[in-house]
XYZ file of C-alpha atoms in Angstrom:
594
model
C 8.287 6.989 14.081
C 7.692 5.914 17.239
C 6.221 2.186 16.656
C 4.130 0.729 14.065
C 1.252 -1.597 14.854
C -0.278 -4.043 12.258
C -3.789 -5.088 12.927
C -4.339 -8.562 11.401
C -7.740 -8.664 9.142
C -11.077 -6.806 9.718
C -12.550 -5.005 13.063
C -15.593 -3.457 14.078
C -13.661 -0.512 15.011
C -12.858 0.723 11.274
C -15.494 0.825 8.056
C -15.088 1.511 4.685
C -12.236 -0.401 3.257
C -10.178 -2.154 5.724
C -10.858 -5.506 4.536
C -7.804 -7.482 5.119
C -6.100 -5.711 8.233
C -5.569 -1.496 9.255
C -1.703 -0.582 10.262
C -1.441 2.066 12.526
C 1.504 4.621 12.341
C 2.257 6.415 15.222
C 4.957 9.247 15.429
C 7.534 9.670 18.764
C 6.198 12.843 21.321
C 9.227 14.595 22.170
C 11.566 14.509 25.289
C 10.606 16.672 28.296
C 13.304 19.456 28.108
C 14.839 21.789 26.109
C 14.254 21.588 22.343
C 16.449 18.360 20.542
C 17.254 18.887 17.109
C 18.327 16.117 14.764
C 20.229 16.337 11.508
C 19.959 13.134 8.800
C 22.005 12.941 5.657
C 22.341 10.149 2.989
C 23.315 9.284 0.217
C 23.249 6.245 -2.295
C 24.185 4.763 -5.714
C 24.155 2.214 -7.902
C 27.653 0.136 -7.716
C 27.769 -0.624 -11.496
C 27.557 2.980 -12.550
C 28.660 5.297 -9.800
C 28.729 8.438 -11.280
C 25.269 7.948 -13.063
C 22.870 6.433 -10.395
C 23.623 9.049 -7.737
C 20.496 9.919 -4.991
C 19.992 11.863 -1.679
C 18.267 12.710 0.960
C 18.852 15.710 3.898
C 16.079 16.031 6.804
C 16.302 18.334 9.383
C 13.552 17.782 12.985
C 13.433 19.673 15.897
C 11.325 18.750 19.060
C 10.998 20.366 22.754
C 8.354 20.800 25.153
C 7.629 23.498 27.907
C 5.307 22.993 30.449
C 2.029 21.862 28.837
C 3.390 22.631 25.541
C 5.203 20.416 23.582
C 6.177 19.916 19.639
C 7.642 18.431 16.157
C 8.708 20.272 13.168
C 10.716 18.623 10.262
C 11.209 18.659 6.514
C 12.998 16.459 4.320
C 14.214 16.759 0.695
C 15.265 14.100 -1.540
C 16.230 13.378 -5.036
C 16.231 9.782 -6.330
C 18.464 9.291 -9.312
C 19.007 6.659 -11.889
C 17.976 2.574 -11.565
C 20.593 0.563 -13.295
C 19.964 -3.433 -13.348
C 22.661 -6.291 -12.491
C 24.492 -5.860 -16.214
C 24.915 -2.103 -15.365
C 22.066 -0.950 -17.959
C 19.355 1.883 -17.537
C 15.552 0.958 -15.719
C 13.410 2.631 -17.151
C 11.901 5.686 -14.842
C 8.145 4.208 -15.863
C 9.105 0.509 -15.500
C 5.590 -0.998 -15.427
C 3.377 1.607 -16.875
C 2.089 2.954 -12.893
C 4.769 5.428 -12.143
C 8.011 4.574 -11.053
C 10.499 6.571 -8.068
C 13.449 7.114 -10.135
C 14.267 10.920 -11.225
C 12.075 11.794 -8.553
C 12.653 14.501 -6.000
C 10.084 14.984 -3.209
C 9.849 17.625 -0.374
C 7.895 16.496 3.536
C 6.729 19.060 5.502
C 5.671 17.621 9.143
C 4.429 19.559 11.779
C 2.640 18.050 15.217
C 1.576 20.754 18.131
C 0.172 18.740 21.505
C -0.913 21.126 24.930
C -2.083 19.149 28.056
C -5.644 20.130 28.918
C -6.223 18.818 32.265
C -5.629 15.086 32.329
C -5.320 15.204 28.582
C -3.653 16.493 25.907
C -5.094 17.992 22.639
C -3.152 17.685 19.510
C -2.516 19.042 15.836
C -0.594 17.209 13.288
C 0.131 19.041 10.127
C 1.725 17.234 6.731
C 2.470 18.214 3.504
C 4.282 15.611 0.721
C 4.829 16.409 -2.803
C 7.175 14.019 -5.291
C 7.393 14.585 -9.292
C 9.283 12.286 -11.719
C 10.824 14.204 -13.942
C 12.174 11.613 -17.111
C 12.740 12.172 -20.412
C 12.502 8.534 -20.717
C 9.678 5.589 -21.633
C 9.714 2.355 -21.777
C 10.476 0.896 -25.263
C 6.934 -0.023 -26.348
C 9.109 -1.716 -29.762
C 10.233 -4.316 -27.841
C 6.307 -5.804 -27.370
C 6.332 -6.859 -30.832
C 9.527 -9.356 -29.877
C 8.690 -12.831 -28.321
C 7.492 -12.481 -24.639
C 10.318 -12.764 -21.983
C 13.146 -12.672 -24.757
C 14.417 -9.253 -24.179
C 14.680 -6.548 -20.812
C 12.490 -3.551 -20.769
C 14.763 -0.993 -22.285
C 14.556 3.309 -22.137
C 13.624 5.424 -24.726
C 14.497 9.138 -24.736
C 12.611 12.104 -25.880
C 9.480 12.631 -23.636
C 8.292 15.898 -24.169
C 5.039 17.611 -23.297
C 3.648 15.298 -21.127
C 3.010 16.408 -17.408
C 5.118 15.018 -14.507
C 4.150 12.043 -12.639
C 4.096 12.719 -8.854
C 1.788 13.062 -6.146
C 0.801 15.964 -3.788
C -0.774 15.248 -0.657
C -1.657 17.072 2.739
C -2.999 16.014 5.837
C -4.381 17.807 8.520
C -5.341 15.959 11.981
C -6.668 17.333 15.329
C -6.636 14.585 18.372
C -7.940 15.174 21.994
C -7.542 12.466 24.122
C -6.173 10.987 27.374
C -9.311 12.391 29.493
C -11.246 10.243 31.402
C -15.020 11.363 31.770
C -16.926 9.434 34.226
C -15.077 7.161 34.861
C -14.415 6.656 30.774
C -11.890 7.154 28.376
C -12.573 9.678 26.173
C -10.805 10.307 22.464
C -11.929 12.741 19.610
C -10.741 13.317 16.293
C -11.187 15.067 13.289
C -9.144 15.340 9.987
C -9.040 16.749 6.427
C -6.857 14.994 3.469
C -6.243 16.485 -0.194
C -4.409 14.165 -2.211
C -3.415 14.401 -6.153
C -1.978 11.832 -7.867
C -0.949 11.982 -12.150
C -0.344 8.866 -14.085
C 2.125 8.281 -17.033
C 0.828 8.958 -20.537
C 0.046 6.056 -23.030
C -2.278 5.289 -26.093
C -5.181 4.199 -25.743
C -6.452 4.196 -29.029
C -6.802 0.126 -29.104
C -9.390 0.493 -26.187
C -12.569 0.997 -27.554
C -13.919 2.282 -24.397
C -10.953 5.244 -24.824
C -9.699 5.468 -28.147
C -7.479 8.541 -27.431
C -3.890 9.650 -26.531
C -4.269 10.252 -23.007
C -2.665 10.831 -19.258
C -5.158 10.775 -16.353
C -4.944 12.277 -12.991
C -6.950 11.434 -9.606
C -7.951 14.518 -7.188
C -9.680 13.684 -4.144
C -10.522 15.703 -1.036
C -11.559 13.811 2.057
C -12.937 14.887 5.738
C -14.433 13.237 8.841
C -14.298 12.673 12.434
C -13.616 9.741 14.813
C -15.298 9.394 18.834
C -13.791 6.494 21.028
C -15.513 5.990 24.703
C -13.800 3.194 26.738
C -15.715 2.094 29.815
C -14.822 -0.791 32.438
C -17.910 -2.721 33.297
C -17.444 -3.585 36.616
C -20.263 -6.260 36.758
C -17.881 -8.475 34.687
C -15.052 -7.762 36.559
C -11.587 -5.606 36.486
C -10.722 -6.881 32.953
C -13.730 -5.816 30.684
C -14.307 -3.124 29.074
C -16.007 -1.808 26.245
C -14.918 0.773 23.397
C -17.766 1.796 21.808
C -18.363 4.790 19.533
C -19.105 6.221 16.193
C -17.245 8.142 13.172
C -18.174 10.211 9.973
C -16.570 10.261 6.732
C -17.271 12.450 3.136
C -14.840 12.312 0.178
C -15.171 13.977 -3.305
C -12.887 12.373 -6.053
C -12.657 12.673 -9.943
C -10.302 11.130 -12.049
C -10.015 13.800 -15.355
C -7.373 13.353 -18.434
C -5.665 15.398 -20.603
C -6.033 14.203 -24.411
C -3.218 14.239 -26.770
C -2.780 15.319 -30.417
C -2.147 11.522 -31.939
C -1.318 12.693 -34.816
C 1.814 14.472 -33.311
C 2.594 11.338 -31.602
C 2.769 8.977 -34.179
C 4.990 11.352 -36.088
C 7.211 11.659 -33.062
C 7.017 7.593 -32.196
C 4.907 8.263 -29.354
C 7.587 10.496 -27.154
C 5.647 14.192 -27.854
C 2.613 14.673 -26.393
C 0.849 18.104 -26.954
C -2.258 18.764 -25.138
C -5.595 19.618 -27.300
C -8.201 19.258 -24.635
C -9.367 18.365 -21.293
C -11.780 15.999 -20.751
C -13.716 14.219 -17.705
C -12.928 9.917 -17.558
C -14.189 9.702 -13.726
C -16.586 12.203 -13.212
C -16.707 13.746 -9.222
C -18.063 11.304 -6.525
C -19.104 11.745 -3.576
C -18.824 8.726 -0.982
C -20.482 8.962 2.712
C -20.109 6.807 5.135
C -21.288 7.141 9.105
C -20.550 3.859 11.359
C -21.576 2.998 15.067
C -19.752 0.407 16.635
C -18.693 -1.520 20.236
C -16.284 -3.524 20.892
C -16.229 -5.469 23.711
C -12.989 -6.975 25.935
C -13.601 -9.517 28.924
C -11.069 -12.116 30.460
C -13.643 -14.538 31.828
C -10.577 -16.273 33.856
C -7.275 -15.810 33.925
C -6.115 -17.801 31.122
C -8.655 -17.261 28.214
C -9.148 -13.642 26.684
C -12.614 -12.870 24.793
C -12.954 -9.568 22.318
C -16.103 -9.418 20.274
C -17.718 -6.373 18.438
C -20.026 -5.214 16.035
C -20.301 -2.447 13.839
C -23.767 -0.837 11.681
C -22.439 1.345 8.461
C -24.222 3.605 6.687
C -22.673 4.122 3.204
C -23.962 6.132 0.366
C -22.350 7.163 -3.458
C -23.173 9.819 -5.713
C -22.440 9.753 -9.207
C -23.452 12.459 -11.569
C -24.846 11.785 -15.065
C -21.401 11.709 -17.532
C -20.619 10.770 -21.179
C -17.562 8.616 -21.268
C -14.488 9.179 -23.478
C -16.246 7.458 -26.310
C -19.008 9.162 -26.036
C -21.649 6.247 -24.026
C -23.964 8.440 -21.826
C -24.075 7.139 -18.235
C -26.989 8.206 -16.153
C -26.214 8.476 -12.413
C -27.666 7.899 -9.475
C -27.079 7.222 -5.164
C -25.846 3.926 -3.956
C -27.240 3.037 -0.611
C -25.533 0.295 1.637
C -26.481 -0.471 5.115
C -24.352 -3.624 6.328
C -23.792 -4.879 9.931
C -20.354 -6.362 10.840
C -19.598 -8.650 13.413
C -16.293 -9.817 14.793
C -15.350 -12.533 17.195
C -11.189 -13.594 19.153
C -9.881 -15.338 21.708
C -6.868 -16.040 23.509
C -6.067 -19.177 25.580
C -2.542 -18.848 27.529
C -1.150 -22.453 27.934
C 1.240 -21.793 30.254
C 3.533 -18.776 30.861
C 5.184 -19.191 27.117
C 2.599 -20.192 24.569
C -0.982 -18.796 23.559
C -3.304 -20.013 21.226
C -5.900 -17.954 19.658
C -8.633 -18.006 17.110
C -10.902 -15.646 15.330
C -13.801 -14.533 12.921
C -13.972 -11.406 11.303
C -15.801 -9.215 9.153
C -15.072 -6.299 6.625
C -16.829 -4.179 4.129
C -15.330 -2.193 1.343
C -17.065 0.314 -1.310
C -15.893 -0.576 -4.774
C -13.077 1.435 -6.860
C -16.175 2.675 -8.327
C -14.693 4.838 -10.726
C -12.182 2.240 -12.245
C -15.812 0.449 -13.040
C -17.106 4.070 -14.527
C -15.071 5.135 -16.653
C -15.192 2.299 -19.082
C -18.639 1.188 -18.307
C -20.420 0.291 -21.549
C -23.900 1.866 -22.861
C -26.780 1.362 -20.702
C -24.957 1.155 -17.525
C -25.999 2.651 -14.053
C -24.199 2.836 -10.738
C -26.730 0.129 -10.019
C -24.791 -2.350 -11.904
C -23.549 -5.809 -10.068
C -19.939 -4.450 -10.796
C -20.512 -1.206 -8.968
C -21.663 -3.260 -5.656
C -19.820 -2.782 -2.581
C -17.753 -5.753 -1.118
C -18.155 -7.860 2.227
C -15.163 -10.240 3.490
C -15.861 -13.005 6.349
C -12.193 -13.981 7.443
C -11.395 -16.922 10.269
C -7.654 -17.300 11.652
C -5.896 -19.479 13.940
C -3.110 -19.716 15.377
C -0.293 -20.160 18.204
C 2.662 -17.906 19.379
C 5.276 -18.986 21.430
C 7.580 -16.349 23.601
C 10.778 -18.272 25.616
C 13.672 -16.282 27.037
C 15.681 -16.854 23.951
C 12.929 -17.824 21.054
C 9.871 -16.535 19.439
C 8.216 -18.194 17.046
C 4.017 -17.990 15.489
C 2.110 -20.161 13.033
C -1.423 -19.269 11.809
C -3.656 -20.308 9.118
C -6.165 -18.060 7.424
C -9.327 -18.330 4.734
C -11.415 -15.167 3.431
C -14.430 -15.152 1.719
C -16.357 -12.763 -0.663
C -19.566 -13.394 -2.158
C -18.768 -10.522 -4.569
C -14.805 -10.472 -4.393
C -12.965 -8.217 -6.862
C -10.239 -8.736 -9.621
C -9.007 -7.115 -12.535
C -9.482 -8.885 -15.960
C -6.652 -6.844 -17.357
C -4.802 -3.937 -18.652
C -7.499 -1.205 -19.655
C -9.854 -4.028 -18.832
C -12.912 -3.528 -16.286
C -13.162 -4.963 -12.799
C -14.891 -9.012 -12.661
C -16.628 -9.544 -9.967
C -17.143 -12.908 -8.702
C -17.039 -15.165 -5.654
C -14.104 -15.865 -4.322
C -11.767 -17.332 -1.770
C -8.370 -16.819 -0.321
C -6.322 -19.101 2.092
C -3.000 -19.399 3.531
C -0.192 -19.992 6.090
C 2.001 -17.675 8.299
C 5.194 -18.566 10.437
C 7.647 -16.385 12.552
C 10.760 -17.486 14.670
C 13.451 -15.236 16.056
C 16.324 -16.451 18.240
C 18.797 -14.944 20.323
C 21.336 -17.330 20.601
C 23.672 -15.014 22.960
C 23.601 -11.017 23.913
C 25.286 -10.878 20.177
C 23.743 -12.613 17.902
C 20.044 -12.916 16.442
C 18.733 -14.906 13.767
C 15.360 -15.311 12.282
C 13.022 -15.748 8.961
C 9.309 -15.675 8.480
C 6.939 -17.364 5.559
C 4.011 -16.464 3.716
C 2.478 -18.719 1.411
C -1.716 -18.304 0.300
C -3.703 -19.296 -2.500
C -7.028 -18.460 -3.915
C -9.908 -18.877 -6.243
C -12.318 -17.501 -8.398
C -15.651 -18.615 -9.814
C -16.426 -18.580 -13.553
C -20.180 -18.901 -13.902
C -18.882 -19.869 -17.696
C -17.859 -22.747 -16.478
C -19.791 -23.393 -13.289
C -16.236 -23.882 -11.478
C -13.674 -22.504 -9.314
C -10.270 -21.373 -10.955
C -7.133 -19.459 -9.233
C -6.673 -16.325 -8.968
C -3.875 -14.591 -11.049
C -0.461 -13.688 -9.299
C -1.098 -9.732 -8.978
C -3.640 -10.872 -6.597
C -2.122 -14.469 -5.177
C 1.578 -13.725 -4.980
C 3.977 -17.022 -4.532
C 5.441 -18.637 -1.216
C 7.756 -15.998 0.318
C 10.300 -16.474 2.399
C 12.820 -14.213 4.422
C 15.315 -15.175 6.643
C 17.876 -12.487 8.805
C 21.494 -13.080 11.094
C 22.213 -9.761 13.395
C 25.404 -9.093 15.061
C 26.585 -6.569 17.413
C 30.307 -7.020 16.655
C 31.525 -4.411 18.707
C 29.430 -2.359 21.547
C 27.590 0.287 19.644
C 28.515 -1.659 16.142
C 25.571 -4.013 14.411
C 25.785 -5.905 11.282
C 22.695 -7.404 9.747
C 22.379 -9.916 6.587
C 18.896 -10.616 5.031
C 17.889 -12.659 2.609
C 14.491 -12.817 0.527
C 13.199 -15.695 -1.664
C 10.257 -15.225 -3.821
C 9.245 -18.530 -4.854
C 7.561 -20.356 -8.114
C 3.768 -19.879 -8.785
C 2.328 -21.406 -12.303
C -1.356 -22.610 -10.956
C -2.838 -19.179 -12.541
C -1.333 -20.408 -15.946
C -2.293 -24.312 -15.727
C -5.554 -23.606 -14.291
C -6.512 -20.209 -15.981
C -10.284 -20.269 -17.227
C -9.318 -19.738 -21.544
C -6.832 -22.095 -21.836
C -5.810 -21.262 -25.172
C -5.121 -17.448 -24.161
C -2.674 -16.265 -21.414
C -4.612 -13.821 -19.440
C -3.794 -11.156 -16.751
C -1.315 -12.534 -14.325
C -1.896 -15.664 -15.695
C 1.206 -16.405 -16.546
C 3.740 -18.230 -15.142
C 6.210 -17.196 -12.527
C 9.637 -18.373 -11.533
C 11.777 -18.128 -8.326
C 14.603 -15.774 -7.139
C 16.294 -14.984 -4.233
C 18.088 -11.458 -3.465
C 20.427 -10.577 -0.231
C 20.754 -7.378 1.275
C 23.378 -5.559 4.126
C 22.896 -3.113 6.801
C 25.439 -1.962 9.132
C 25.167 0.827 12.013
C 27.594 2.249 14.264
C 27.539 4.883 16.953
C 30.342 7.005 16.948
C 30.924 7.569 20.155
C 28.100 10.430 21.034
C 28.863 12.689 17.544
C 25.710 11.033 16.287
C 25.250 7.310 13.777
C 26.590 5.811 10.406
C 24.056 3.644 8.974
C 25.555 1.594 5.831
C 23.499 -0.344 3.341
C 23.734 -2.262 0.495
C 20.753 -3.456 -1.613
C 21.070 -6.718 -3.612
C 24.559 -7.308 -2.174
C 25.561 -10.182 -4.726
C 24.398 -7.780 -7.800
C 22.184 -10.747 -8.928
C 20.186 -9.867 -12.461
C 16.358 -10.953 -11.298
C 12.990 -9.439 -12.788
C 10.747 -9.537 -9.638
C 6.874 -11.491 -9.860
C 5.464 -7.725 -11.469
C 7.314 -8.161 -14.204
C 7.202 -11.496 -14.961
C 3.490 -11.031 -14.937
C 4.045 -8.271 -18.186
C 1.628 -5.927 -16.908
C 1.285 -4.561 -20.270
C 1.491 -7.532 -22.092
C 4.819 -7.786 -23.304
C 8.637 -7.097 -22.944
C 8.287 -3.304 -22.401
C 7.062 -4.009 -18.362
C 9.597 -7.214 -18.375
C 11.715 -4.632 -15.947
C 14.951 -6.047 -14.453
C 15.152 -5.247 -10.773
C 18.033 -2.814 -9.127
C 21.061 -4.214 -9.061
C 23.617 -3.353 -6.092
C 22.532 -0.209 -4.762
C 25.299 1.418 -2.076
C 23.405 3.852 0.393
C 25.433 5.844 3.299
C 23.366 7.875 5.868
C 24.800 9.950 9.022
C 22.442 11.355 11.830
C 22.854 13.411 14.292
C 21.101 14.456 17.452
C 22.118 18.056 19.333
């Protein structure tokens, strides 16, 4: 990677989905020169139980350009082995019934192909990922009927017949930019994603909406294309501009299962699964979406800095008529949406050091329609309230400071949703309410000499929900509202080419989704009650001299036993997602450029 860039909440540059912020990855372009390849090999393992927990990972990239040609190839290969906890006992590979990375090995193909045409450069960026789990291992679902928090999630062994968890995903770009075109910047892009996805198998036979032995799988295939112009306007001087432009979008994604014989799992305590059938839980939609949008960039004078847009979607759904797994017929139909977005900064430099800035933006997201599908009750019709697409207002302020040996930012945030969205549970459907969200953000790093560095940042929000039950506002649980969060670092270069860094994390206490849930005399999702931890971490790198870099790492370095806010939360309602975290994890990586 080259540098990744984190755009705080919505723009009128991106549609569908983007509602809180986009981050933008961009990879390195290689050296002018001959070709550079570099070699990467690690290694890691649990400190507790060496010989058990061990992983790895080998990557081999080469990049070169010649003349107008330039390019990237790579592939990587790793296997992730056991998680053991703080007391030196077995994770399970599933800890919180949503997939899990231990047993995993994956495989990354990477591939990016860029010619200079003219005064620009046209591009191809190829990708292919695949990962699967492959456990023998569940987590103890006995250990639910025990009192909540009063024993670990422990293993079980014997998984047989079920299909690997793992994802398969491939990505396919093709950029042209760089060219200006009277007297405009010009950028084109089109690109093609197939991504696969298959959950863990459970039983579902308590869900009326299910009432089978199942494992479910997502497939979706996505395409579109992206045009950026960027024009000066000279009327308003040498600083404005506007970016203005359009992009297309169509995806088609189903969500099918295979069902199980239950009467082979009960025998076998619910670790054989053979298939009988396969049947359809999401059936395929088809989203389109086509936006048109300007944004607009204009220093007025030299110490305030204006950026305003707007954006017109035009979204649309299919759904097909489908029978869920219990047999409720759903008719289908076309969901039409047509919002107009509007977004609103600026900047005002006090002085060489310190800016202060403010902001109101807007985003728009289509629902996880199928997660409101598959379970949706007799009757119901895409045109349903809880199939309704989502719009976010979001205002932020704030101040950033930058002195020779100090930076430091504060800002305060609230977003708004007439129609927000929030699960009621496990193998629950989606609520849909109004809702609010609000918080606080600080960063300060120091250099107190060439040496040393020291820093932290803190997070804390909070949010509501309204109950039309009750005609009032209530919070929102902790898988959506996650505690005060703190982090704190000290860097060293102890010796020229030699760094040492100690971090710390603190996750702090959060029990307003308990005190103020809606049913006080039930405990519902994330409603319940979450305490505070703190975990340390080390990371050492050292150039040896020209024959390449040791990198050195240890996770959790104190091998503290913590169970992180997930699963406290108990996901799936009791002690079998009440996961202990890693304990100390040792990780050694060399790399080496030739």
């Amino acid at each position: 990677l080259e540098r990744v860039v984190v755009h705080r909440a919505a723009t009128a540059l991106y549609g569908d989905g983007p509602t809180g912020g986009v981050t933008t990855i961009l990879t390195r372009a290689p050296a002018p020169g001959r070709p550079r390849l570099t070699r990467s090999v690690a290694g890691e393992a649990a400190a507790s139980r060496f010989g058990d927990g061990l992983g790895g990972r080998f990557s081999q990239t080469v990049a070169g350009s010649a003349g107008a040609f330039d390019f990237t190839l790579g592939g990587t290969v790793s296997r992730v082995g056991d998680f053991y906890d703080a007391e030196g006992d077995l994770i399970p590979s599933d800890p919180h019934g949503q997939g899990g990375l231990a047993e995993t090995t994956s495989h990354d193909l990477f591939a990016k192909l860029g010619y200079g045409v003219g005064a620009g450069r046209l591009q191809l960026m190829l990708n292919r990922f695949r990962s699967a789990q492959e456990t023998e291992n569940v987590s103890d679902p006995a250990l639910n009927r025990t009192e909540p928090y009063s024993r670990k999630a422990r293993p079980l062994f014997g998984l047989t017949g079920a299909e690997d968890q793992g994802t398969e995903n491939t990505v396919a770009s093709l950029d042209y930019g760089g060219a200006t075109v009277l007297g405009s910047r010009l950028h084109a892009q089109g690109f093609f994603r197939d991504y696969r996805t298959v959950f863990s198998p459970y039983d579902a036979r308590s869900v009326p909406s299910r009432a089978v032995v199942m494992q479910s799988w997502l497939e979706s295939e996505r395409f579109g294309g992206r045009l950026e112009v960027e024009a000066p306007l000279a009327p308003l001087g040498g600083d404005a501009s506007v970016l203005w432009g359009a992009d297309y979008s169509r995806e088609k994604t189903s969500q099918p299962v295979h069902v199980y014989d239950p009467a082979e799992y009960d025998r076998s305590g619910g670790m054989v699964f053979v298939k009988t059938e396969e049947r359809v839980w999401v059936p395929v939609i088809r989203p389109t979406s086509l936006g048109l949008f300007a944004q607009l960039a204009f220093r007025p004078f030299g110490a305030l800095q204006l950026r305003g847009g707007v954006r017109h979607e035009r979204a649309r759904m299919e759904v097909p008529d489908f029978v869920t797994l219990n047999g409720n017929p759903i008719r289908g139909g076309e969901l039409r949406f047509d919002p107009t977005l509007f977004n609103l900064g600026a900047v005002v430099s006090a002085g060489d050091a310190v800016s202060l800035y403010g902001s109101f933006s807007q985003g728009f997201s289509l629902t996880d329609i199928g997660l409101a599908l598959r379970d949706a009750p007799a009757g119901a019709t895409p045109q349903s309230p809880e199939m309704q697409a989502q719009e976010v207002d979001q205002y932020e302020v704030g101040v950033r400071g930058a002195w020779r040996p100090v930076q430091t930012s504060l800002s305060a945030f609230r977003t708004s949703s007439e129609l927000g969205t929030t699960s009621a549970g496990y193998n629950q459907p989606v609520v849909r309410a109004p809702e609010r969200v609000y918080g606080v953000e600080a960063t300060l790093d120091v250099q107190p000499s060439s040496a040393w560095g020291v820093g932290g940042t803190l997070s804390w929000t909070e949010g509501e929900s309204f109950v039309a039950r009750d005609s009032a506002w209530h919070a929102l649980n902790s898988f959506r509202v996650q505690p005060l969060k703190a982090t704190a670092y000290a860097r060293h270069e102890t010796l020229p080419g030699w760094s040492n860094r100690l971090q710390v994390l603190y996750s702090g206490d959060r029990d307003r989704a308990f005190d103020d849930r809606p049913n006080p005399g039930v405990v519902g999702f994330g409603e319940r009650p979450v305490e505070s931890y703190w975990v340390a971490d080390y990371v050492a790198s050292v150039e040896l001299g020209g024959r390449g870099r040791l990198d050195v790492g240890v996770q959790n370095l104190l091998n503290r036993q913590y169970f992180t806010v997930v699963s406290q939360l108990l996901r799936s309602g009791g002690n079998s997602s009440y996961t202990a975290a890693r304990g100390r994890t040792v990780s050694v990586g060399y790399t080496v450029t030739y």
